[in-house]
Amino acid sequence: MNNTAEHQTQKLKKPELLAPAGNLEKLEFAIRYGADAVYIGGRQFGLRAKAGNFSFEDMEKGVAFAHKRNARVYVATNIIAHNADLSGLETYLKTIKNIGVDAIIVADPAIISTAKNIVPDLEIHLSTQSSVTNWRTVQFWKDEGISRVVLAREVSLREIRDIKKHVDVELEAFIHGAMCNSYSGRCVLSNHMTNRDANRGGCAQSCRWLYDLFQTGDELDDYSEIPLFEENDDPYTMSSKDLCMIESIPDIINAGIDSLKIEGRMKSIHYVATVVNAYRQAIDAYLADPKNYSFDPAWLDEIVKASHRPLIKGFYYQPPNKEAQIYGEGPKIRKFDFVGLVLDYDNDTKTATIQQRNNFKVGQEVEFFGPATKFVQTIEKIEDEEGNSIDAARHPLQIIKMKVNKPVKPYDMMRKEN
């Protein structure tokens, strides 16, 4: 499904590619691998309590790194606050404004009104936690001074085009990553199961647990449980497959979405770099020549190397059906480990200096990849920092040297199939 023909005579606006950054290192890799902007969490008021999150010091370093490379930084401040959660909010907002963040992502009207009063020049983006699904609600929030609305994941492309037609405001939408089993932010399963509030940063992802099903006895006084699964049956989950729109970049851009958002502040550096780089290539290829654009299957191959669940297109074309659900263990997916980070390359000796990030050894096949790098080779020899031959890089963050078949650059990665 493609709407490119009707837009061929129009000048396309380049959308922002927005990446997750759970810590300072992930922020740097997201930007190096092609993100136009990143969203991060501070130590308070965000919805990923288990992510690394940013101290004010790291936030300042991240903003400086991003701005030097013409990228933007948004801070998630999107809890649904209880009375006790509001303590220290004014000081927090003033601090991040002084650090130089470009916007905050907010769901709670109390935080919105506080921000408008305390830091009126700080841009406010409405979080997907607010579940905005129609143009009149978008108009309401625009009238309240919101400069960007992050749409609910449940909105279709047709609805997005209709919103754009009615309201002149920036729209942000998720194009890749985990899907919530409920309307984003409206699930209380985690609260019930673990007493961890999903709306205050503590989601235990109970929908992704494995469950057995039982039927209770028919009589009121019969509390026996009858298993509905056989002993060897796969356990049941309520887990959704992951969103992936890389095959639909023309439709996404032509719908008028201003910011294309990747989910995953708790995901690995390998995940962030791989996914961002794939979308960067697809977006740039389409904008460079919309009439002659064709999807490169290699981009999806890259995505799969960083993904751990099957992929779907969410609500963009039609409401998901039973095929969007993972009912049992799910299909086996090839997994790749990030095993090394390139620190340096000697062109004379064709030798790379690599920081170990996971075990690898002589004889294994590895793949080097980066914004402008991609090749596969077999490891023939490894040397430690003193030049001694070793059979494997076993120690965390160990520095080694090895011959490479093609030139590599600092911040390129090395991975191997698990």
Coordinates of C-alpha atoms in Angstrom, one line a residue:
M1 CA 0.0 0.0 0.0
N2 CA 1.6 3.2 -1.1
N3 CA 0.5 6.8 -1.6
T4 CA 3.6 8.1 -3.3
A5 CA 2.0 8.9 -6.7
E6 CA -0.2 11.7 -5.4
H7 CA 2.8 13.3 -3.7
Q8 CA 5.3 13.1 -6.6
T9 CA 4.9 16.7 -7.5
Q10 CA 5.1 18.0 -4.0
K11 CA 8.2 18.8 -2.1
L12 CA 8.5 16.4 0.8
K13 CA 9.3 17.6 4.2
K14 CA 12.1 15.6 5.9
P15 CA 10.8 14.1 9.1
E16 CA 12.8 14.0 12.3
L17 CA 14.1 10.5 13.2
L18 CA 13.7 10.3 17.0
A19 CA 15.6 7.6 18.9
P20 CA 15.6 6.3 22.5
A21 CA 18.5 6.9 24.8
G22 CA 18.5 5.1 28.1
N23 CA 21.9 6.5 29.1
L24 CA 24.7 8.8 27.9
E25 CA 26.4 6.1 25.8
K26 CA 23.2 5.2 24.0
L27 CA 22.5 8.9 23.3
E28 CA 25.9 9.2 21.6
F29 CA 25.4 6.1 19.6
A30 CA 21.9 7.0 18.5
I31 CA 23.2 10.3 17.1
R32 CA 26.3 8.9 15.6
Y33 CA 24.1 6.3 13.8
G34 CA 21.7 8.8 12.3
A35 CA 19.2 10.1 14.8
D36 CA 18.0 13.7 14.4
A37 CA 16.8 13.8 18.1
V38 CA 16.8 11.6 21.1
Y39 CA 14.5 11.3 24.1
I40 CA 15.8 10.5 27.5
G41 CA 14.7 10.2 31.1
G42 CA 15.9 12.0 34.2
R43 CA 16.0 10.5 37.7
Q44 CA 12.4 11.8 38.4
F45 CA 9.1 12.1 36.7
G46 CA 9.7 9.6 33.9
L47 CA 8.1 6.2 32.9
R48 CA 11.2 4.0 32.8
A49 CA 12.3 3.6 36.3
K50 CA 14.5 0.6 35.4
A51 CA 16.3 2.4 32.6
G52 CA 19.8 3.9 33.3
N53 CA 18.3 7.4 33.2
F54 CA 20.3 10.6 33.3
S55 CA 21.8 12.5 36.2
F56 CA 21.8 16.2 35.6
E57 CA 25.6 16.0 34.9
D58 CA 25.0 13.3 32.2
M59 CA 22.1 15.3 30.9
E60 CA 24.3 18.3 30.5
K61 CA 27.0 16.2 28.6
G62 CA 24.3 14.6 26.4
V63 CA 22.8 18.0 25.4
A64 CA 26.2 19.4 24.6
F65 CA 27.1 16.3 22.5
A66 CA 23.7 16.5 20.7
H67 CA 23.8 20.2 20.0
K68 CA 27.3 20.1 18.7
R69 CA 26.0 17.7 16.0
N70 CA 22.7 19.6 15.3
A71 CA 20.6 17.1 17.2
R72 CA 17.9 17.7 19.8
V73 CA 17.2 16.3 23.2
Y74 CA 13.8 15.7 24.8
V75 CA 13.3 14.7 28.4
A76 CA 10.4 12.4 29.3
T77 CA 8.5 13.9 32.2
N78 CA 5.4 11.8 31.5
I79 CA 4.3 10.1 34.7
I80 CA 0.7 10.3 35.8
A81 CA 1.4 12.1 39.0
H82 CA 0.0 11.5 42.5
N83 CA 0.2 14.3 45.1
A84 CA 3.5 13.1 46.5
D85 CA 5.0 12.9 43.0
L86 CA 4.8 16.6 42.5
S87 CA 7.4 17.4 45.2
G88 CA 10.4 19.1 43.6
L89 CA 8.8 19.5 40.2
E90 CA 9.5 23.2 39.9
T91 CA 13.2 22.9 40.7
Y92 CA 13.5 19.9 38.4
L93 CA 12.0 21.8 35.4
K94 CA 14.2 24.9 36.0
T95 CA 17.3 22.7 36.2
I96 CA 16.7 20.9 32.9
K97 CA 15.7 24.1 31.2
N98 CA 19.0 25.7 32.3
I99 CA 20.8 22.6 31.0
G100 CA 19.5 23.3 27.6
V101 CA 17.1 20.5 26.8
D102 CA 15.0 21.2 23.7
A103 CA 11.6 20.0 25.0
I104 CA 9.9 17.9 27.7
I105 CA 7.4 15.1 27.0
V106 CA 4.4 15.4 29.4
A107 CA 1.1 13.6 30.0
D108 CA -0.2 15.0 33.2
P109 CA -2.0 18.4 33.0
A110 CA -0.5 19.4 36.4
I111 CA 3.0 19.0 35.0
I112 CA 2.0 20.9 31.9
S113 CA 0.5 23.8 33.8
T114 CA 3.6 23.9 36.1
A115 CA 5.9 24.0 33.1
K116 CA 4.0 26.7 31.4
N117 CA 4.3 28.9 34.6
I118 CA 7.8 28.0 35.7
V119 CA 9.7 27.5 32.3
P120 CA 7.4 29.2 29.8
D121 CA 10.0 29.1 27.0
L122 CA 10.5 25.3 27.3
E123 CA 8.8 23.4 24.5
I124 CA 6.2 20.9 25.6
H125 CA 5.3 17.7 23.7
L126 CA 2.2 15.8 24.7
S127 CA 3.1 12.2 25.6
T128 CA 1.5 9.1 24.0
Q129 CA 0.4 8.3 27.5
S130 CA -2.4 10.8 26.9
S131 CA -3.9 8.4 24.2
V132 CA -4.7 11.1 21.6
T133 CA -6.6 9.6 18.7
N134 CA -8.6 12.4 17.1
W135 CA -8.1 15.8 15.6
R136 CA -10.4 17.7 18.1
T137 CA -8.2 16.5 21.0
V138 CA -5.1 17.5 19.1
Q139 CA -6.7 21.0 18.6
F140 CA -7.5 21.1 22.3
W141 CA -3.9 20.5 23.3
K142 CA -2.6 23.0 20.7
D143 CA -4.9 25.6 22.2
E144 CA -3.3 24.8 25.5
G145 CA 0.1 25.7 24.2
I146 CA 1.4 22.2 23.2
S147 CA 3.8 22.4 20.3
R148 CA 3.8 18.7 19.4
V149 CA 1.4 15.8 20.0
V150 CA 2.7 12.3 20.3
L151 CA -0.1 10.2 18.9
A152 CA -1.5 7.1 20.4
R153 CA -0.2 3.9 18.8
E154 CA -3.8 3.0 18.0
V155 CA -4.1 5.7 15.3
S156 CA -4.2 4.7 11.6
L157 CA -2.5 6.5 8.7
R158 CA -5.9 7.6 7.4
E159 CA -6.6 9.2 10.7
I160 CA -3.2 10.9 10.8
R161 CA -3.8 12.5 7.4
D162 CA -7.2 13.7 8.7
I163 CA -5.6 15.2 11.8
K164 CA -3.0 17.0 9.7
K165 CA -5.8 18.4 7.5
H166 CA -7.6 19.9 10.4
V167 CA -4.8 21.0 12.8
D168 CA -1.5 22.7 12.1
V169 CA 0.6 21.3 14.8
E170 CA 3.6 18.9 14.9
L171 CA 2.7 15.2 15.1
E172 CA 5.0 12.5 16.4
A173 CA 4.2 8.8 16.0
F174 CA 5.9 5.5 16.9
I175 CA 7.2 3.6 13.9
H176 CA 9.2 0.9 15.6
G177 CA 9.4 -1.0 18.8
A178 CA 7.3 -2.7 21.5
M179 CA 3.5 -2.4 21.5
C180 CA 1.5 -2.0 24.7
N181 CA -1.2 -4.6 25.2
S182 CA -3.5 -1.9 26.3
Y183 CA -3.9 1.7 25.3
S184 CA -0.5 3.2 26.3
G185 CA -0.6 4.2 29.9
R186 CA -4.1 2.8 30.6
C187 CA -3.0 -0.7 31.8
V188 CA -3.1 -1.6 35.5
L189 CA -2.1 -5.2 35.2
S190 CA 1.4 -4.5 36.5
N191 CA -0.2 -2.7 39.6
H192 CA -2.4 -5.7 40.3
M193 CA 0.3 -8.4 39.8
T194 CA 3.4 -6.7 41.4
N195 CA 2.2 -3.4 43.0
R196 CA 4.4 -1.6 40.4
D197 CA 2.6 1.3 38.8
A198 CA 3.0 1.4 35.0
N199 CA 1.9 5.1 35.0
R200 CA 4.6 6.0 37.5
G201 CA 7.6 4.3 35.8
G202 CA 7.3 0.8 37.3
C203 CA 5.7 -1.4 34.6
A204 CA 6.6 -5.1 35.2
Q205 CA 5.3 -6.0 31.6
S206 CA 3.0 -8.6 33.1
C207 CA 1.4 -9.0 29.6
R208 CA 4.6 -10.7 28.5
W209 CA 4.8 -13.3 31.2
L210 CA 4.0 -16.9 30.6
Y211 CA 0.7 -18.2 32.0
D212 CA -1.2 -21.4 32.5
L213 CA -5.0 -21.4 32.2
F214 CA -7.3 -23.1 34.7
Q215 CA -11.0 -23.5 35.1
T216 CA -12.6 -23.5 38.5
G217 CA -15.2 -26.1 39.6
D218 CA -18.8 -25.6 38.6
E219 CA -20.2 -25.7 42.2
L220 CA -20.0 -22.6 44.4
D221 CA -18.2 -24.6 47.1
D222 CA -15.8 -26.3 44.7
Y223 CA -12.6 -24.4 44.5
S224 CA -10.6 -27.0 42.6
E225 CA -8.8 -25.9 39.5
I226 CA -9.0 -27.8 36.2
P227 CA -5.9 -27.3 33.9
L228 CA -6.9 -26.2 30.4
F229 CA -3.4 -26.9 29.1
E230 CA -1.8 -30.2 28.6
E231 CA 1.6 -30.7 30.4
N232 CA 3.6 -30.1 27.2
D233 CA 1.5 -27.3 25.8
D234 CA 3.1 -23.9 25.3
P235 CA 2.2 -21.5 28.1
Y236 CA -0.1 -18.5 27.1
T237 CA 0.9 -14.9 27.0
M238 CA -0.9 -11.7 26.2
S239 CA 2.1 -10.3 24.5
S240 CA 1.9 -8.2 21.3
K241 CA 4.4 -8.6 18.4
D242 CA 6.6 -5.5 17.8
L243 CA 5.9 -2.6 15.5
C244 CA 8.0 -2.2 12.4
M245 CA 7.2 0.3 9.6
I246 CA 10.5 0.3 7.7
E247 CA 8.8 -1.2 4.7
S248 CA 6.3 1.6 4.7
I249 CA 8.5 4.7 4.9
P250 CA 6.9 6.4 1.9
D251 CA 3.4 6.1 3.4
I252 CA 4.6 7.3 6.8
I253 CA 6.3 10.4 5.3
N254 CA 3.5 11.3 3.0
A255 CA 1.0 11.1 5.9
G256 CA 2.7 14.3 7.2
I257 CA 4.2 12.9 10.4
D258 CA 6.8 15.3 11.6
S259 CA 8.7 13.0 14.0
L260 CA 9.2 9.3 13.5
K261 CA 9.8 7.7 16.9
I262 CA 11.6 4.5 17.8
E263 CA 10.7 2.8 21.1
G264 CA 13.3 1.3 23.5
R265 CA 15.0 3.4 26.2
M266 CA 15.8 0.1 27.9
K267 CA 17.2 -1.6 24.8
S268 CA 20.9 -2.2 24.1
I269 CA 23.4 0.0 22.3
H270 CA 23.4 -2.6 19.5
Y271 CA 19.6 -2.4 19.2
V272 CA 19.6 1.4 19.1
A273 CA 22.4 1.7 16.6
T274 CA 21.1 -1.0 14.3
V275 CA 17.5 0.2 14.1
V276 CA 18.4 3.9 13.8
N277 CA 20.9 3.2 11.0
A278 CA 18.4 1.1 9.1
Y279 CA 15.6 3.8 9.3
R280 CA 18.1 6.5 8.5
Q281 CA 19.0 4.8 5.2
A282 CA 15.4 4.1 4.2
I283 CA 14.3 7.7 5.0
D284 CA 17.2 9.3 3.2
A285 CA 16.8 7.0 0.1
Y286 CA 13.2 7.9 -0.3
L287 CA 13.6 11.6 0.2
A288 CA 16.5 11.6 -2.3
D289 CA 14.4 10.2 -5.2
P290 CA 10.8 9.5 -4.3
K291 CA 9.8 8.5 -7.9
N292 CA 12.4 5.8 -8.2
Y293 CA 12.5 4.7 -4.6
S294 CA 12.5 0.9 -4.0
F295 CA 12.7 -0.8 -0.6
D296 CA 16.0 -2.5 0.1
P297 CA 15.5 -5.9 1.9
A298 CA 18.9 -5.4 3.5
W299 CA 17.3 -2.7 5.8
L300 CA 14.8 -5.2 7.1
D301 CA 17.5 -7.8 7.5
E302 CA 19.3 -5.3 9.8
I303 CA 16.2 -4.7 11.8
V304 CA 15.7 -8.4 12.4
K305 CA 19.2 -8.7 13.8
A306 CA 18.3 -6.4 16.5
S307 CA 14.7 -7.6 17.2
H308 CA 13.6 -10.3 19.6
R309 CA 9.9 -10.6 18.6
P310 CA 8.1 -11.0 15.3
L311 CA 7.1 -7.8 13.5
I312 CA 3.8 -6.2 12.6
K313 CA 2.5 -2.9 11.2
G314 CA 0.4 -2.1 14.3
F315 CA -2.7 0.0 13.6
Y316 CA -1.4 1.9 10.6
Y317 CA -3.4 0.1 7.9
Q318 CA -6.0 -1.9 9.9
P319 CA -6.7 -2.9 13.5
P320 CA -4.4 -5.8 14.5
N321 CA -6.0 -9.2 14.5
K322 CA -5.0 -12.5 16.2
E323 CA -1.9 -12.7 14.0
A324 CA -0.5 -9.7 15.8
Q325 CA -0.4 -11.6 19.1
I326 CA 2.2 -14.0 20.6
Y327 CA 0.2 -16.8 22.2
G328 CA 2.9 -19.2 23.1
E329 CA 6.7 -19.1 23.1
G330 CA 6.7 -17.5 19.7
P331 CA 8.8 -18.4 16.7
K332 CA 12.6 -18.7 17.0
I333 CA 14.4 -15.6 15.7
R334 CA 18.1 -15.4 14.9
K335 CA 19.9 -13.4 17.6
F336 CA 23.1 -11.5 17.2
D337 CA 25.3 -10.4 20.0
F338 CA 27.2 -7.1 20.1
V339 CA 30.8 -8.4 20.8
G340 CA 33.1 -5.5 20.0
L341 CA 33.4 -1.7 19.6
V342 CA 36.0 -0.3 17.2
L343 CA 38.3 2.2 18.9
D344 CA 40.8 2.7 16.2
Y345 CA 42.1 1.5 12.8
D346 CA 45.6 1.4 11.4
N347 CA 45.4 1.7 7.6
D348 CA 49.1 0.6 7.1
T349 CA 48.7 -2.7 9.0
K350 CA 45.0 -3.2 8.3
T351 CA 44.5 -3.7 12.1
A352 CA 41.6 -2.7 14.2
T353 CA 41.8 -1.9 17.9
I354 CA 38.6 -3.2 19.5
Q355 CA 37.0 -3.0 22.9
Q356 CA 35.4 -6.3 23.9
R357 CA 31.7 -6.2 24.7
N358 CA 31.0 -9.9 24.7
N359 CA 33.0 -13.1 24.3
F360 CA 34.4 -13.9 20.9
K361 CA 37.3 -16.2 19.7
V362 CA 39.5 -17.2 16.9
G363 CA 37.7 -19.1 14.1
Q364 CA 34.3 -17.4 14.6
E365 CA 32.5 -15.5 11.9
V366 CA 31.8 -11.9 12.8
E367 CA 30.1 -8.9 11.1
F368 CA 31.4 -5.4 11.2
F369 CA 28.8 -2.6 10.8
G370 CA 28.4 1.1 11.1
P371 CA 26.9 4.1 9.4
A372 CA 29.2 3.5 6.4
T373 CA 30.5 0.0 7.2
K374 CA 29.3 -3.5 6.6
F375 CA 31.2 -6.7 5.9
V376 CA 31.6 -10.3 7.3
Q377 CA 34.8 -12.0 8.0
T378 CA 36.3 -14.9 10.1
I379 CA 38.5 -14.1 13.0
E380 CA 42.0 -15.5 12.2
K381 CA 44.1 -14.0 15.0
I382 CA 43.6 -12.0 18.2
E383 CA 46.3 -10.1 20.1
D384 CA 46.1 -8.4 23.5
E385 CA 47.4 -4.9 24.2
E386 CA 51.0 -6.2 24.6
G387 CA 50.9 -8.0 21.2
N388 CA 50.5 -11.5 22.7
S389 CA 48.4 -13.9 20.7
I390 CA 45.3 -15.1 22.5
D391 CA 42.6 -17.5 21.5
A392 CA 39.6 -15.5 22.7
A393 CA 38.6 -12.1 24.1
R394 CA 37.0 -13.2 27.4
H395 CA 37.3 -10.3 29.7
P396 CA 34.8 -7.4 29.9
L397 CA 36.0 -4.3 28.1
Q398 CA 39.3 -6.0 27.2
I399 CA 41.3 -4.2 24.5
I400 CA 42.4 -6.4 21.6
K401 CA 43.8 -6.0 18.1
M402 CA 42.9 -8.0 15.1
K403 CA 43.3 -7.9 11.3
V404 CA 40.2 -6.8 9.4
N405 CA 39.4 -7.5 5.8
K406 CA 38.2 -3.9 5.1
P407 CA 38.7 -0.5 6.7
V408 CA 36.7 0.3 9.8
K409 CA 36.1 3.5 11.7
P410 CA 35.9 4.3 15.4
Y411 CA 32.4 3.6 16.8
D412 CA 31.8 0.8 14.2
M413 CA 30.5 -2.3 15.9
M414 CA 31.3 -6.0 15.6
R415 CA 28.6 -8.6 16.2
K416 CA 28.2 -12.4 15.9
E417 CA 25.3 -14.7 15.6
N418 CA 24.3 -16.2 18.9

